[in-house]
GROMACS .gro file of C-alpha atoms in nm:
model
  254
    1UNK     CA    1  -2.909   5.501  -3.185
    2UNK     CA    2  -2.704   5.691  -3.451
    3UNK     CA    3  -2.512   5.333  -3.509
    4UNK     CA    4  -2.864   5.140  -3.535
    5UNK     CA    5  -3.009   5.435  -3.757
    6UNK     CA    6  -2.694   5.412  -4.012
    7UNK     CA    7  -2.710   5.003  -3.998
    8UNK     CA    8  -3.042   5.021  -4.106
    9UNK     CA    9  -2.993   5.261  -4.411
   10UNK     CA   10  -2.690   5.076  -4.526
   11UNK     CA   11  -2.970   4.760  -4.518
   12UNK     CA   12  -3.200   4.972  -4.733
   13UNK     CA   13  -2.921   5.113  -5.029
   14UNK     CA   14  -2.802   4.734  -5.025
   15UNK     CA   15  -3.161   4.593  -5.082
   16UNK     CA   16  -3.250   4.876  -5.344
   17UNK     CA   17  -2.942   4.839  -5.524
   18UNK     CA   18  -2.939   4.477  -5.532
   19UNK     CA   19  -3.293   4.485  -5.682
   20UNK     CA   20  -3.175   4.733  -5.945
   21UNK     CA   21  -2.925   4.456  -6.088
   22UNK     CA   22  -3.036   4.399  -6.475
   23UNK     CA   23  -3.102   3.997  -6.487
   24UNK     CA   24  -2.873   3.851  -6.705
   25UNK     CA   25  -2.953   3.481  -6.718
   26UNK     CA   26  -3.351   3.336  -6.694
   27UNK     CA   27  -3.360   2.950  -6.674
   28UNK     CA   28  -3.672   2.760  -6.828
   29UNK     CA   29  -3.784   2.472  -6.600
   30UNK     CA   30  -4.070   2.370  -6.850
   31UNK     CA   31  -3.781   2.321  -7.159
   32UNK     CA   32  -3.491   2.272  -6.888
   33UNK     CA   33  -3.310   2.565  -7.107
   34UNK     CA   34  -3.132   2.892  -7.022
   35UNK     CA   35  -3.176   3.176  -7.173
   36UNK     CA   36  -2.921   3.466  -7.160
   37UNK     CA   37  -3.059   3.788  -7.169
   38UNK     CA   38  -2.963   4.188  -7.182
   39UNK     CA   39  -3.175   4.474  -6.977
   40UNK     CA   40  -3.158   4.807  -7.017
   41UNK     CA   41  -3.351   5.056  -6.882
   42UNK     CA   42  -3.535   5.337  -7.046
   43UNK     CA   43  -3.379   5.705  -7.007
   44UNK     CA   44  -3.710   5.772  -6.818
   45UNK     CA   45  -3.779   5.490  -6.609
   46UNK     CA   46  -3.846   5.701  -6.309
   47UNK     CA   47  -4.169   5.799  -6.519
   48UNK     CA   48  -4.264   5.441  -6.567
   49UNK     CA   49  -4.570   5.349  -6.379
   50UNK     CA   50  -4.775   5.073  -6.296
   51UNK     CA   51  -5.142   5.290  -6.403
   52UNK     CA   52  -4.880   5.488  -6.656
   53UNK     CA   53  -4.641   5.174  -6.787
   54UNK     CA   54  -4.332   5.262  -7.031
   55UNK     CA   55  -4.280   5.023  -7.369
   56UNK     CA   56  -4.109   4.734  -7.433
   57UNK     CA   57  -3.897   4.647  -7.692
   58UNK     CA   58  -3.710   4.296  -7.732
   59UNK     CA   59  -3.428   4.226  -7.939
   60UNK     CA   60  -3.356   3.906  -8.125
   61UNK     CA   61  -2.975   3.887  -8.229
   62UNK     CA   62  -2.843   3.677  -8.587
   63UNK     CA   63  -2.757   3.339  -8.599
   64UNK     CA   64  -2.440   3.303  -8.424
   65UNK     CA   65  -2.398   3.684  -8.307
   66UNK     CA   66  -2.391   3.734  -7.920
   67UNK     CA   67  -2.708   3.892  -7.806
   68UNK     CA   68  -2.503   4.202  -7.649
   69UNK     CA   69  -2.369   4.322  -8.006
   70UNK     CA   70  -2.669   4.514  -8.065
   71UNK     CA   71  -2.580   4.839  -7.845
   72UNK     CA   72  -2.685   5.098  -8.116
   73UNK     CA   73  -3.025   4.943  -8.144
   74UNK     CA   74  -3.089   4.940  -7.763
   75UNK     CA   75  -2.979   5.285  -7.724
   76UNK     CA   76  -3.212   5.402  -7.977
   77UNK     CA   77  -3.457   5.226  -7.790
   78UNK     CA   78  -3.368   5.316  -7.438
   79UNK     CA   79  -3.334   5.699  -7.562
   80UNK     CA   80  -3.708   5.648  -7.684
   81UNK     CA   81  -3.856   5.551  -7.360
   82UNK     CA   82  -3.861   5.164  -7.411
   83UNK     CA   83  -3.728   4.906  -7.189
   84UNK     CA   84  -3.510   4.690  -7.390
   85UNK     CA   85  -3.429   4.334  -7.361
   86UNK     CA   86  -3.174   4.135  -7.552
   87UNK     CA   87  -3.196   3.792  -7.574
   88UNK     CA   88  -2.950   3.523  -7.696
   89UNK     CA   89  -3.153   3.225  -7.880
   90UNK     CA   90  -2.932   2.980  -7.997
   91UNK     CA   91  -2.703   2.782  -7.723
   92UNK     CA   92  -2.367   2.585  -7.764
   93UNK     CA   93  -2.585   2.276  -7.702
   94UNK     CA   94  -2.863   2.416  -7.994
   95UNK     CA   95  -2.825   2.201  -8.330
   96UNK     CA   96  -2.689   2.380  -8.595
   97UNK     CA   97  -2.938   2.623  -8.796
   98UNK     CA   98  -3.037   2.429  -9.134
   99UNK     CA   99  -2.799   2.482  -9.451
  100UNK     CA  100  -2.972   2.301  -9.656
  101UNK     CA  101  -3.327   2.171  -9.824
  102UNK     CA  102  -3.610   2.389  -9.815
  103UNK     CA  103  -3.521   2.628  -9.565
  104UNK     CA  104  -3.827   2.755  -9.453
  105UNK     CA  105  -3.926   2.422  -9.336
  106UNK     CA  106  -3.568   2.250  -9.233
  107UNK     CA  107  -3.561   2.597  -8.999
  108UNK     CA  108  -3.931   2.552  -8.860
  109UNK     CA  109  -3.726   2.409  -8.525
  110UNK     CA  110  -3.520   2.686  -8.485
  111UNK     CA  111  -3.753   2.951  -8.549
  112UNK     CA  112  -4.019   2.783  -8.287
  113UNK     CA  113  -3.799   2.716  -8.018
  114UNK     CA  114  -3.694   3.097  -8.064
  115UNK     CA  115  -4.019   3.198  -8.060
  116UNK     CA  116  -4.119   2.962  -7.757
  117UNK     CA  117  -3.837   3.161  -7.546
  118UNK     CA  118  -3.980   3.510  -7.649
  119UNK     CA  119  -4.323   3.451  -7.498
  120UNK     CA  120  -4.104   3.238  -7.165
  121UNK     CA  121  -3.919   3.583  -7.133
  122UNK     CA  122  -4.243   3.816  -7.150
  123UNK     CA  123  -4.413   3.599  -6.911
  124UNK     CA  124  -4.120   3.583  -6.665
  125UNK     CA  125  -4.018   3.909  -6.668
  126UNK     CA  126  -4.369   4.103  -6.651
  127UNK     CA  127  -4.417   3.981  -6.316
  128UNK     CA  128  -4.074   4.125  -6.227
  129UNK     CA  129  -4.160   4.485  -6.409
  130UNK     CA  130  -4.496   4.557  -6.363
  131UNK     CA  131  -4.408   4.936  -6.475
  132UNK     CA  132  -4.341   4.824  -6.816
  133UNK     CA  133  -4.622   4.734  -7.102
  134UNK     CA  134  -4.567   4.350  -7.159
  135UNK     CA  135  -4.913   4.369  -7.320
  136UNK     CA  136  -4.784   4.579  -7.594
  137UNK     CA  137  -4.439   4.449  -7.726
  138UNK     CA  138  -4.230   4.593  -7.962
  139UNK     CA  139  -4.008   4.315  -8.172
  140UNK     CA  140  -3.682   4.371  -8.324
  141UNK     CA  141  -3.497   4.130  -8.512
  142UNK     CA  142  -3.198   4.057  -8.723
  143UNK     CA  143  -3.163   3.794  -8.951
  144UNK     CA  144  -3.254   3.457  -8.824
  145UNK     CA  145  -3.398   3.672  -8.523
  146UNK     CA  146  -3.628   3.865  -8.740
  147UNK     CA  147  -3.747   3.524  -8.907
  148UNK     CA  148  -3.845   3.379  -8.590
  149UNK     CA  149  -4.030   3.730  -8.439
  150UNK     CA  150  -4.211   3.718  -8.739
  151UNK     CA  151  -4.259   3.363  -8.697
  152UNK     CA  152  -4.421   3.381  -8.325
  153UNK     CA  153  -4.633   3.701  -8.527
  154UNK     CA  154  -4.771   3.475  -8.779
  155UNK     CA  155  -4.886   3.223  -8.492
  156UNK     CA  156  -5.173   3.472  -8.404
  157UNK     CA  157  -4.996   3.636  -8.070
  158UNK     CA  158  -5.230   3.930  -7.960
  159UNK     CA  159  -4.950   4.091  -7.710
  160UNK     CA  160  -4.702   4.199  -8.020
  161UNK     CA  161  -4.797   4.561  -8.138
  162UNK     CA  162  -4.503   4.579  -8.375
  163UNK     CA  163  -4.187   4.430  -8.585
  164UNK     CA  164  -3.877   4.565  -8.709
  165UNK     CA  165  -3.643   4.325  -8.888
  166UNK     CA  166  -3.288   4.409  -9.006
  167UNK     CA  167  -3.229   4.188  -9.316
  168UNK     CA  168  -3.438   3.897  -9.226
  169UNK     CA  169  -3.502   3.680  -9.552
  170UNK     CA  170  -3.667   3.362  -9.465
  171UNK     CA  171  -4.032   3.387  -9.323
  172UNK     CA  172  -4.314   3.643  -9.461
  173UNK     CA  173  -4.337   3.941  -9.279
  174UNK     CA  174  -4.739   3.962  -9.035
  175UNK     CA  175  -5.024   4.020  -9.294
  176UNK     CA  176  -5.192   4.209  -9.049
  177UNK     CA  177  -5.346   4.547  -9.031
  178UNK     CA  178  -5.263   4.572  -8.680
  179UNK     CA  179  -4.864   4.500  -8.671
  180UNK     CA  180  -4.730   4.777  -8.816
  181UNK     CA  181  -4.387   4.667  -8.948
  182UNK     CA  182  -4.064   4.854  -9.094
  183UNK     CA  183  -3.805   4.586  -9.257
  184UNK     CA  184  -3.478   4.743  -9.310
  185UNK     CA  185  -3.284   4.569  -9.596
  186UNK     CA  186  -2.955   4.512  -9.666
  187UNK     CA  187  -2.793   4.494 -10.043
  188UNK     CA  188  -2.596   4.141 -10.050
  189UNK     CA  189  -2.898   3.940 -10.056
  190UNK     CA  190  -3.250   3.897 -10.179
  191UNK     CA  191  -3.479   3.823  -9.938
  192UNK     CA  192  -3.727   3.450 -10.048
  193UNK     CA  193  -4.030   3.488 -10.227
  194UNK     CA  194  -4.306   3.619 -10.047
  195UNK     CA  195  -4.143   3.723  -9.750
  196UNK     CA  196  -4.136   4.092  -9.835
  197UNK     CA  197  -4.459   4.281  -9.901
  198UNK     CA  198  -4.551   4.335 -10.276
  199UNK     CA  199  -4.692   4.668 -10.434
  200UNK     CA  200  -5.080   4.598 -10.371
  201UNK     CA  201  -5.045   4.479 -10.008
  202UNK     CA  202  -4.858   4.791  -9.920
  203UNK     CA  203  -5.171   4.923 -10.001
  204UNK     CA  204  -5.333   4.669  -9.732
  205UNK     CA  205  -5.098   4.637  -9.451
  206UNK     CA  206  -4.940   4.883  -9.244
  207UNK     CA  207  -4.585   4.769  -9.390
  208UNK     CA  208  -4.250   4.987  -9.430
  209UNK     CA  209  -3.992   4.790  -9.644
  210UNK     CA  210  -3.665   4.972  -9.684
  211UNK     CA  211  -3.338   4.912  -9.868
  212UNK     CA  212  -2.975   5.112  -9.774
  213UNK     CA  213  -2.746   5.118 -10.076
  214UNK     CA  214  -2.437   4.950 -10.051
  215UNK     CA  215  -2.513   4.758  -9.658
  216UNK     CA  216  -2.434   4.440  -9.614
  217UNK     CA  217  -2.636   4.191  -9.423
  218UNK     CA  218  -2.368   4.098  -9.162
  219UNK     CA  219  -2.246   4.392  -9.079
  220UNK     CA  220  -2.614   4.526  -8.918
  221UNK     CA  221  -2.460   4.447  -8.597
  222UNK     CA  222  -2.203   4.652  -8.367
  223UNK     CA  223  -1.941   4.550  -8.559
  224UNK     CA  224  -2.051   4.683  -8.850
  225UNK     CA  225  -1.936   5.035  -9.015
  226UNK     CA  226  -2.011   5.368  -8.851
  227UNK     CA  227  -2.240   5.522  -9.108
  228UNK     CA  228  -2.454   5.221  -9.128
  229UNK     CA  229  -2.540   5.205  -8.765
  230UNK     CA  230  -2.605   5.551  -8.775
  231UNK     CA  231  -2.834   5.535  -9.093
  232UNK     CA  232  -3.052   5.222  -8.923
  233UNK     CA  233  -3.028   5.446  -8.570
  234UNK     CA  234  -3.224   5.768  -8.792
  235UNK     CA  235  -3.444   5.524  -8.949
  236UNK     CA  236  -3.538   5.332  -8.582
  237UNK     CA  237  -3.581   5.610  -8.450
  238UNK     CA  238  -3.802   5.859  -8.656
  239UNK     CA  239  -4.018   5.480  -8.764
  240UNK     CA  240  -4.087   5.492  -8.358
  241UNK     CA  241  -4.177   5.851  -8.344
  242UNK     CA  242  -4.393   5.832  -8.624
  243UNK     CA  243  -4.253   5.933  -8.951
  244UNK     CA  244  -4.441   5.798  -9.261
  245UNK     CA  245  -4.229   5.553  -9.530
  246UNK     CA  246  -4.222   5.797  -9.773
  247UNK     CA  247  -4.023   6.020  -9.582
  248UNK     CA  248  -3.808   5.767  -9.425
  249UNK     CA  249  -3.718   5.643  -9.812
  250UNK     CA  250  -3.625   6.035  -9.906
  251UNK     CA  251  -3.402   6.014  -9.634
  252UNK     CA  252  -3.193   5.687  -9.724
  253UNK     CA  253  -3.208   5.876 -10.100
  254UNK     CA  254  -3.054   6.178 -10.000
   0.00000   0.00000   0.00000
């Protein structure tokens, strides 16, 4: 009895823990395409509920930076109560992203594919976390990964209930008053024309555009230096709990 009784928990903390393995690889039958991915789980996930369900945050790594070199972001994130997902867009098999012409149209492939695996990875994960708000998602994006969240944004996708891009300078950031967005900018580069928000629609849209001194565009990644990640973390983190802009700008001032 005592052997069949311990058989039968050893069955049960096998099955659990094998269910609590992040996924780390989806596959798209529809596009034939795989799509790498990172999970991590929010500090308080034990709170997460079906009737009660936690946020959900997904992260769109640079052109040509691995999907898992974004640590400081999701630990901001995770800290904050939000599940986070990390997801790789561009595969060895990918064409190369567009040098050349008039960007913002010679990139229109890259930027809709990405946005095509965005909404495959909400709709294949929700299923698989029904204690997280899928209906409700938080983007975060850097560089070409910014461009393409605000891409799927500008498409009209009602399940998005915010953006914040690190440094993206290619497609205009959601004129809409209910996508509240903070763009964090780097120094090294302007972003196009019309991307950013000017003066009078700051005044319109519920928009947060703001620049760190002396940051450079590449390095908003893990690699990058210590006090930058640290500066992006504060901003992240007091944007999510509610801070206005003004306040966030006196702090990047002082």
């Amino acid at each position: 009895m005592k052997k069949t009784v311990l058989a039968l928990l050893t069955t049960i903390a096998v099955s659990v823990h094998a269910s609590e393995q992040p996924i780390s690889l989806l596959h798209d039958k529809a596009r034939n395409r795989a799509v790498p991915i990172e999970i991590k789980r929010p500090k308080t996930a034990s709170s997460c509920h079906v009737k009660k369900p936690c946020p959900v945050a997904f992260i769109s790594a640079g052109y040509g930076v691995p999907h898992q070199e974004y640590q400081f972001l999701s630990e901001t994130l995770v800290n904050l109560g939000y599940l986070t997902v990390a997801i790789r867009h561009e595969l060895k098999t990918d064409p190369p992203l567009s040098v050349s012409g008039n960007l913002f149209q010679t990139r229109q492939e890259n930027w809709l594919r990405g946005a095509k695996t965005i909404e495959f990875v909400r709709t294949k994960l929700a299923s698989s976390y029904p204690q997280y708000d899928f209906d409700n998602l938080l983007l975060v994006g850097h560089s070409n990964g910014g461009d393409l969240s605000a891409l799927l944004i500008n498409h009209g996708k009602d399940y998005i209930s915010g953006l914040v891009t690190l440094d993206h300078r290619r497609v205009p950031l959601p004129r809409n008053i209910n996508v509240p967005v903070l763009s964090i900018r780097a120094s090294d580069f302007p972003a196009d024309e019309g991307v950013l928000y000017t003066n009078s629609e700051l005044k319109t849209y519920p928009g947060c555009v703001i620049k760190i001194p002396e940051s450079r565009h590449n390095d908003m990644t893990d690699n990058g230096p210590v006090w930058l990640k640290q500066k992006i973390q504060s901003l992240f983190s007091r944007y999510l709990k509610g801070q206005s802009c003004s306040t966030l700008k006196q702090q990047v001032s002082n």
